[in-house]
Short mmCIF file of C-alpha atoms and ligand atoms in Angstrom, two decimals:
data_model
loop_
_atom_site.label_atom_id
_atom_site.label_comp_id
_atom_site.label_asym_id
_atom_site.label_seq_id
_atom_site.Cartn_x
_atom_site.Cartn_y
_atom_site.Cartn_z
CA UNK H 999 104.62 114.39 -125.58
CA UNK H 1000 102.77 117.38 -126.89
CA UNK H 1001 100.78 119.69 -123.83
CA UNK H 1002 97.57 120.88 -125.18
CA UNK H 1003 95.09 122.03 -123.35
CA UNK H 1004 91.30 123.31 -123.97
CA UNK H 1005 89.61 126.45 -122.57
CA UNK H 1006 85.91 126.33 -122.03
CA UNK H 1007 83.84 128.75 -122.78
CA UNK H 1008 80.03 129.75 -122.00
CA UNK H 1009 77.53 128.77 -125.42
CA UNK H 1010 76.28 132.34 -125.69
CA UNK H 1011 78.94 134.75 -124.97
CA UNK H 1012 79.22 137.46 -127.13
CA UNK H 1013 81.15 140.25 -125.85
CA UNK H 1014 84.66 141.32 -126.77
CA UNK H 1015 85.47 141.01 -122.84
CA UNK H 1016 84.44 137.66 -122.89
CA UNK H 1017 86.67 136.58 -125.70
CA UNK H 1018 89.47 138.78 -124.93
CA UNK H 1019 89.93 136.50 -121.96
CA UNK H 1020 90.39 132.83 -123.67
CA UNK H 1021 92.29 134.50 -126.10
CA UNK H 1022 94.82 135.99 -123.75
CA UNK H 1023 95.53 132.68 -122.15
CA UNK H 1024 95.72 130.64 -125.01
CA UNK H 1025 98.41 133.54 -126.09
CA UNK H 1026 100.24 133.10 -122.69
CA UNK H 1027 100.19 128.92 -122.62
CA UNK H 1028 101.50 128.78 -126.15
CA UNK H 1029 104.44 131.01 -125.23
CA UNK H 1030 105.11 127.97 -122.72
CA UNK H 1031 104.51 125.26 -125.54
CA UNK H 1032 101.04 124.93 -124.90
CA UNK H 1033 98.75 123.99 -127.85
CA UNK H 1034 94.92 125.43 -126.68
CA UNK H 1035 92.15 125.11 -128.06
CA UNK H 1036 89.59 127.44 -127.59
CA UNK H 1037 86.09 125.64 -127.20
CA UNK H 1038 82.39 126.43 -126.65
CA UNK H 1039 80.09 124.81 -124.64
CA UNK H 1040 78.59 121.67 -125.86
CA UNK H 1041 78.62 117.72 -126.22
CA UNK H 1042 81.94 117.63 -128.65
CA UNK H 1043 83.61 120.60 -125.89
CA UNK H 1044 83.15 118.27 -123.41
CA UNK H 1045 84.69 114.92 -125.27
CA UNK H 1046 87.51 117.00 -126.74
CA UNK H 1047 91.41 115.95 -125.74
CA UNK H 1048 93.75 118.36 -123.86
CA UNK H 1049 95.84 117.75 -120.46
CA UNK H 1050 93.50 120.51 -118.79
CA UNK H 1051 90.57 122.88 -118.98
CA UNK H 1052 90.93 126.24 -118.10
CA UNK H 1053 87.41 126.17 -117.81
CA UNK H 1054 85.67 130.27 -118.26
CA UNK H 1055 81.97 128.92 -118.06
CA UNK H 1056 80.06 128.63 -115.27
CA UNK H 1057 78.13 125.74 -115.84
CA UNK H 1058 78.50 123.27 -113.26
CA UNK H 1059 77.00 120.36 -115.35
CA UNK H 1060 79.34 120.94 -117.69
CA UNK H 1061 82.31 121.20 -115.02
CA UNK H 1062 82.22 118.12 -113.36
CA UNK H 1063 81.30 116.19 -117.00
CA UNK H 1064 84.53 117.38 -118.01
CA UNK H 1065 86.21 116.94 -114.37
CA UNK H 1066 86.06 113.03 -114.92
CA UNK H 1067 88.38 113.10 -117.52
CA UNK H 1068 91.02 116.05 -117.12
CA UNK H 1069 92.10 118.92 -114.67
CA UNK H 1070 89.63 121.59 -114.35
CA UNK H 1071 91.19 125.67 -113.71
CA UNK H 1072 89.32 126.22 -111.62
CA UNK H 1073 88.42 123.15 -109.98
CA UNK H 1074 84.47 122.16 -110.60
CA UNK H 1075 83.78 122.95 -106.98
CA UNK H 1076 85.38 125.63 -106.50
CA UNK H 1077 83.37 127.22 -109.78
CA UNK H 1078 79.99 125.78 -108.34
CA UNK H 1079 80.42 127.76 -104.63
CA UNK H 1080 81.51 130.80 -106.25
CA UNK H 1081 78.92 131.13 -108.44
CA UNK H 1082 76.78 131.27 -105.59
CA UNK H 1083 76.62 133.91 -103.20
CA UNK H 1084 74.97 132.22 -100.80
CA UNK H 1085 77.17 129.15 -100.92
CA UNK H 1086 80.50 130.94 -100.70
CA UNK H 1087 79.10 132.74 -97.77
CA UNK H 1088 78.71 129.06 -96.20
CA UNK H 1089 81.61 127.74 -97.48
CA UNK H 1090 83.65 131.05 -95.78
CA UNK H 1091 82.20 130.53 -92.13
CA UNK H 1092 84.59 131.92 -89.85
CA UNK H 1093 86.56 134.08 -92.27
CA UNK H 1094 85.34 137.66 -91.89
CA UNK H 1095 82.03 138.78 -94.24
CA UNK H 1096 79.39 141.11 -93.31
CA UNK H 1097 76.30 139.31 -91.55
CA UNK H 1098 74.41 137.76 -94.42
CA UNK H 1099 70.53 136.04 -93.96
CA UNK H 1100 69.41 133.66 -96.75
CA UNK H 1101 65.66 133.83 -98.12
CA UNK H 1102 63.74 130.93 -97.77
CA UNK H 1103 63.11 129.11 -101.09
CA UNK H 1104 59.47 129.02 -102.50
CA UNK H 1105 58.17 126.62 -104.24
CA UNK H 1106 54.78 127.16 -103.80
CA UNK H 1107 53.06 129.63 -106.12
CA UNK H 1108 51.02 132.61 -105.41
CA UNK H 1109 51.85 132.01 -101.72
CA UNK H 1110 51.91 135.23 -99.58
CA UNK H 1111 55.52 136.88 -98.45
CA UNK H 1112 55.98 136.56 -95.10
CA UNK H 1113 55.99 139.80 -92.96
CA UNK H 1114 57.25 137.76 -89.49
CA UNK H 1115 60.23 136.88 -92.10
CA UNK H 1116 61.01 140.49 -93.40
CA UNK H 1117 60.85 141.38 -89.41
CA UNK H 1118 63.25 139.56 -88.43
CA UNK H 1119 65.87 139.98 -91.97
CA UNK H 1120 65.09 144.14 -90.86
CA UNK H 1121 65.76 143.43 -86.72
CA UNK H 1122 69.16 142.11 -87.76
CA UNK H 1123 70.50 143.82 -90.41
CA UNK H 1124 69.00 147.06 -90.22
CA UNK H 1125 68.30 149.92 -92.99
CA UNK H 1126 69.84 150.26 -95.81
CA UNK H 1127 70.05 146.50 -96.64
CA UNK H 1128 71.73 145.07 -99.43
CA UNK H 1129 70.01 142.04 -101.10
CA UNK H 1130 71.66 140.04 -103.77
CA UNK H 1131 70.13 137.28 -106.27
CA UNK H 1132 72.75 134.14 -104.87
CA UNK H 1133 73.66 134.11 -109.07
CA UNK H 1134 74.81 137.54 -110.71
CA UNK H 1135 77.60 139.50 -112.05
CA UNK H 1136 78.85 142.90 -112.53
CA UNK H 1137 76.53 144.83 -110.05
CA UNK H 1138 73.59 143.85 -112.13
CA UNK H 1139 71.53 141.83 -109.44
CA UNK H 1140 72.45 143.48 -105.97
CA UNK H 1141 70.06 146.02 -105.00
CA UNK H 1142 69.81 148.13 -101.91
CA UNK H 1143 66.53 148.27 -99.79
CA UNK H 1144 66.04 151.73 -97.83
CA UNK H 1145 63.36 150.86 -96.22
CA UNK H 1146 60.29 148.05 -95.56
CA UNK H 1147 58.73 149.40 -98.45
CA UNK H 1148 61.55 148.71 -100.44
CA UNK H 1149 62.35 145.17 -98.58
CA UNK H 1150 59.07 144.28 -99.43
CA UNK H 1151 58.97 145.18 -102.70
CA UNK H 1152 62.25 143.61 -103.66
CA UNK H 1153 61.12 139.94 -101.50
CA UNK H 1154 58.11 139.81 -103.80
CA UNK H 1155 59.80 140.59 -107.00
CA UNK H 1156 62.52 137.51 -105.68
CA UNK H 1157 60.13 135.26 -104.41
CA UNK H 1158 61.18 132.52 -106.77
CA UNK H 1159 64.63 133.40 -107.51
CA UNK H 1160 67.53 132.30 -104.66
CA UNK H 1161 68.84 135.38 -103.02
CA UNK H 1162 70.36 136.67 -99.37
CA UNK H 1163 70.12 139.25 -96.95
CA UNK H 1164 73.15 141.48 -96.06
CA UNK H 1165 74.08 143.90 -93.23
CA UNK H 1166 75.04 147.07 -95.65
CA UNK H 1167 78.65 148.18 -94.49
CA UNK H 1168 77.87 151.96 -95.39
CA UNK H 1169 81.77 153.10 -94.55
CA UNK H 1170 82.76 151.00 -97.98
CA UNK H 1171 79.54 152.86 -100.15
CA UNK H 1172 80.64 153.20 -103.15
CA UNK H 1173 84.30 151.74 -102.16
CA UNK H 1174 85.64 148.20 -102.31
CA UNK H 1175 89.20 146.55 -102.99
CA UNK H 1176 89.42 144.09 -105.67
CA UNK H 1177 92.68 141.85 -105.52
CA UNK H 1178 93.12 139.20 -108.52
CA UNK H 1179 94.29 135.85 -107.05
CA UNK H 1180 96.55 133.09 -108.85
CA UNK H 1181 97.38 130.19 -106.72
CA UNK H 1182 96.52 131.29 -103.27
CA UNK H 1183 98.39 134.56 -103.93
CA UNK H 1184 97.34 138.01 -104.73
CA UNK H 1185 98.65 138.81 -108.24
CA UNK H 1186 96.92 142.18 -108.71
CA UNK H 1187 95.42 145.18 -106.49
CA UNK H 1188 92.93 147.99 -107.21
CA UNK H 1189 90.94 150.30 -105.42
CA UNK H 1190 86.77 150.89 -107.34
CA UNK H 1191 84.95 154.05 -106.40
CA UNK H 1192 82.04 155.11 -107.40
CA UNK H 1193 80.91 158.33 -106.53
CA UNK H 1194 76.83 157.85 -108.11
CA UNK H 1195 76.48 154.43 -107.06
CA UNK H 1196 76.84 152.13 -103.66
CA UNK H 1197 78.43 149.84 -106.26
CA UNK H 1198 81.87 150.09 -107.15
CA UNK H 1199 81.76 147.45 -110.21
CA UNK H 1200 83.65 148.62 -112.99
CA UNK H 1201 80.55 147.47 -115.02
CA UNK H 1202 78.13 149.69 -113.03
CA UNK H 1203 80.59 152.85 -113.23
CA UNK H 1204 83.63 152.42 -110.89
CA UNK H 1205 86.41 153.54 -111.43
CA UNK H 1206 89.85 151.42 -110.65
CA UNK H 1207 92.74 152.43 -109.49
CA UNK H 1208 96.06 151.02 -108.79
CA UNK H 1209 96.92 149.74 -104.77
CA UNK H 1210 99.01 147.94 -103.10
CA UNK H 1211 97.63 144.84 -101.21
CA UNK H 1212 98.75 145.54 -97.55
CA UNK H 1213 99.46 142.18 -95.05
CA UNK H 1214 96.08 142.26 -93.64
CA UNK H 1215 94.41 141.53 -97.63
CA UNK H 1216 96.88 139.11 -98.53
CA UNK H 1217 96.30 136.69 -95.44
CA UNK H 1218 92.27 137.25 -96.20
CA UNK H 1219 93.29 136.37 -99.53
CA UNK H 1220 95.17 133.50 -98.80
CA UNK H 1221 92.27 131.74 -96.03
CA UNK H 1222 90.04 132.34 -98.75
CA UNK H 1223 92.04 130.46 -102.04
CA UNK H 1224 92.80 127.80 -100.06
CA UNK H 1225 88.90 127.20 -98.47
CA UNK H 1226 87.73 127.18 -101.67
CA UNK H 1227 90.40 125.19 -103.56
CA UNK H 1228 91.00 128.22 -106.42
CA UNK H 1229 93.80 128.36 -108.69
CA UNK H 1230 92.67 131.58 -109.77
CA UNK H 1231 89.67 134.34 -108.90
CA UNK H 1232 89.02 137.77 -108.05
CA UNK H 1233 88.15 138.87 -104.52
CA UNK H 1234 86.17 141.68 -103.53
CA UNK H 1235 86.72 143.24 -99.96
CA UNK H 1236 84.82 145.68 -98.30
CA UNK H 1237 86.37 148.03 -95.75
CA UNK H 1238 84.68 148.07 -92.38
CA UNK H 1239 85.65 149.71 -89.43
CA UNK H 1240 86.52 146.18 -87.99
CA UNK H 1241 88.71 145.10 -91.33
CA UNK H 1242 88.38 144.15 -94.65
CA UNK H 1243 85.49 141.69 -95.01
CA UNK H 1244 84.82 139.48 -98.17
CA UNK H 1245 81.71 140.75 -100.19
CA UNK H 1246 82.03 137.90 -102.95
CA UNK H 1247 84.84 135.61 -104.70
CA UNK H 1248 84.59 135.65 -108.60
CA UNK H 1249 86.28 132.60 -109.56
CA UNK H 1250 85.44 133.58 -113.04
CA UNK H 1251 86.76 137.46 -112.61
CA UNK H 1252 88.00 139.25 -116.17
CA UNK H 1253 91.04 140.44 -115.90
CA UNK H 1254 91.23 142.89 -118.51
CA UNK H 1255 89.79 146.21 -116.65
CA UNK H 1256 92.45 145.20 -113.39
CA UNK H 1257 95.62 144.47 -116.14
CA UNK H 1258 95.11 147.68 -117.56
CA UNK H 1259 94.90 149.86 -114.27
CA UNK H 1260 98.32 147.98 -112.56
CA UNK H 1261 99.91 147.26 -115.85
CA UNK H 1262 99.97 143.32 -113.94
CA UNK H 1263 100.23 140.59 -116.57
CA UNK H 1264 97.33 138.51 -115.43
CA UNK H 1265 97.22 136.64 -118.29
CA UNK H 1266 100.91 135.19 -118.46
CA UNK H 1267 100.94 134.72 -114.47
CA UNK H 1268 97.61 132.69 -114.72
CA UNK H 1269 99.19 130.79 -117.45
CA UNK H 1270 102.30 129.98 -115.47
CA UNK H 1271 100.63 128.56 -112.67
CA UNK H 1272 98.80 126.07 -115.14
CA UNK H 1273 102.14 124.96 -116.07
CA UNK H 1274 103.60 123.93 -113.27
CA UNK H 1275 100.58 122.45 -111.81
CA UNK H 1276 100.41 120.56 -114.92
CA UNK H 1277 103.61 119.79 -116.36
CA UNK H 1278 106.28 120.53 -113.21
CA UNK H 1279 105.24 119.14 -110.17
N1 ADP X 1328 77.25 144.45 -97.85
C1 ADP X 1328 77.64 145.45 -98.64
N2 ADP X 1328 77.85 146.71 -98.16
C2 ADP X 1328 78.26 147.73 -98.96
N3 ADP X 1328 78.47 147.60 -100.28
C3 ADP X 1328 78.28 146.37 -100.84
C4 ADP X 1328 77.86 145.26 -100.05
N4 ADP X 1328 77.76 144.17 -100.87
C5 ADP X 1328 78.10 144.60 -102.10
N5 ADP X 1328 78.41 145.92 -102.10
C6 ADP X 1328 78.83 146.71 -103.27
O1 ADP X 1328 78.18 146.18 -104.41
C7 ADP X 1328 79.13 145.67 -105.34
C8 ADP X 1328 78.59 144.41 -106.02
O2 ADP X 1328 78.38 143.38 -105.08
P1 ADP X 1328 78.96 141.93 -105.29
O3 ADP X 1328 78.52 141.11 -104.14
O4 ADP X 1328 80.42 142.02 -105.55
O5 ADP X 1328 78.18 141.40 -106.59
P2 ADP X 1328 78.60 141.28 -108.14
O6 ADP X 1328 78.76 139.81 -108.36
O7 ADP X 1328 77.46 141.82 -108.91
O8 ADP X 1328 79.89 142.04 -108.34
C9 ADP X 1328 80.40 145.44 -104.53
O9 ADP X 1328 81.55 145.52 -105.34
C10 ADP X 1328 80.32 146.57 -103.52
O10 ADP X 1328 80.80 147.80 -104.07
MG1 MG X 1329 81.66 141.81 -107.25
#
């Protein structure tokens, strides 16, 4: 029997990042007698044949359409939580994160912020305070409040949009540890910094360097793969004076920026674990 597969991609993307990535794996699973097919988002992706879907979207429509007919990398779940900040915090309860309060959703419009609210998100968590949009990538929708002008400011401007509260862990400014999982096990390890910024996203001017992922990171790792169900994802962990804590799980992560700095073959190692879950076990 032939093994063909498809890989998913999001309607719109555009960038050379974004289509490195499909093309990579499609590389790697034909080395293993793979046939891929690289497909966009749509009605005739989502009725194509293949064995599998390694799916790179994020749409979780899309993901468990497709789920009812053939194995999803990741699984459709597992994409849905992690694409939502405020759902993998939920779905992580008990493994170490810094304290985290939701916003309440609005639905009303024009109706006044609440100041009782903001009292109580500033009594816990204190100043700075990092708020994120629950849906965003690369650094681009986490913000940092100094103060309740600031808090107030940003609460208004998020009214309508689904977003959290989080204590700022200030000894990991500009710091963070990004380890690249493939079935439950880290794969790949690099220190960010960022010397300008409190975020230490390649995208927003990090800087990656190579690390080895000590015992401590690899068990965090490993609770964290296996809450969530991922074959594959990137993890970013914060370094507290208590531990490493998980700031967010990108079940989507590019590898590209983290191959080049450790010289890991994300790709093929991604591609092998597809393999056997598909065709050896
Ligand atoms: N609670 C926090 N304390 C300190 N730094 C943080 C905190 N949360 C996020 N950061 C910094 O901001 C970066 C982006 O946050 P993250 O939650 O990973 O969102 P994104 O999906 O945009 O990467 C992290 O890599 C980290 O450097
Ligand atoms: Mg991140």
């Amino acid at each position: 029997m032939m093994k063909q597969g498809l890989i998913l991609i999001n309607a719109y993307t555009q960038s050379e990042a974004e289509l490195n990535q499909p093309k990579r794996l499609r590389e790697e699973l034909a080395r293993l007698g793979v046939l891929v097919n690289i497909v966009r988002n749509g009605p005739s992706a989502l009725e194509a044949e293949g064995d599998f879907c390694v799916f790179l979207d994020k749409d979780k429509y899309a993901a468990r359409a497709l789920e009812r007919r053939m194995r999803l990398f990741n699984r459709a779940e597992a994409v849905e939580t992690c694409d939502d900040k405020m759902l993998t915090y939920l779905a992580l309860d008990g493994i170490s994160q810094p304290e985290t309060v939701s916003s309440r959703l609005c639905y009303t419009a024009g109706a006044p912020i609440d100041g009782k609210f903001l009292d109580e998100v500033e009594g816990r968590l204190g100043y700075p305070v990092v708020v994120k949009e629950n849906h965003g990538s690369l650094g681009g929708q986490v913000y940092l409040a100094r103060d309740r002008a600031e808090l107030s400011k940003l609460a208004a401007r998020l009214q309508y949009v689904p977003h959290l509260y989080q204590k700022f862990i200030a000894e990991s400014s500009g710091r963070d540890v990004r380890v690249i999982c493939v079935g439950g096990e880290v794969v790949a390890c690099m220190q960010r910094t960022n010397a300008r910024d409190f975020r230490s996203n390649l995208a927003a001017g990090g800087r990656g360097e190579r690390c080895e992922a000590d015992a401590a990171m690899r068990r965090l790792a490993q609770e964290v793969c296996a809450r969530l169900d991922l074959d594959y994802c990137g993890i970013d962990l914060l370094l507290s004076k208590e531990g490493y804590l998980v700031c967010e799980v990108n079940s989507n992560a590019f590898f590209g920026g983290i191959e080049q700095v450790t010289g890991v073959n994300v790709a093929a190692t991604y591609a092998d674990h597809i393999f056997t879950e598909m065709y050896k076990k």
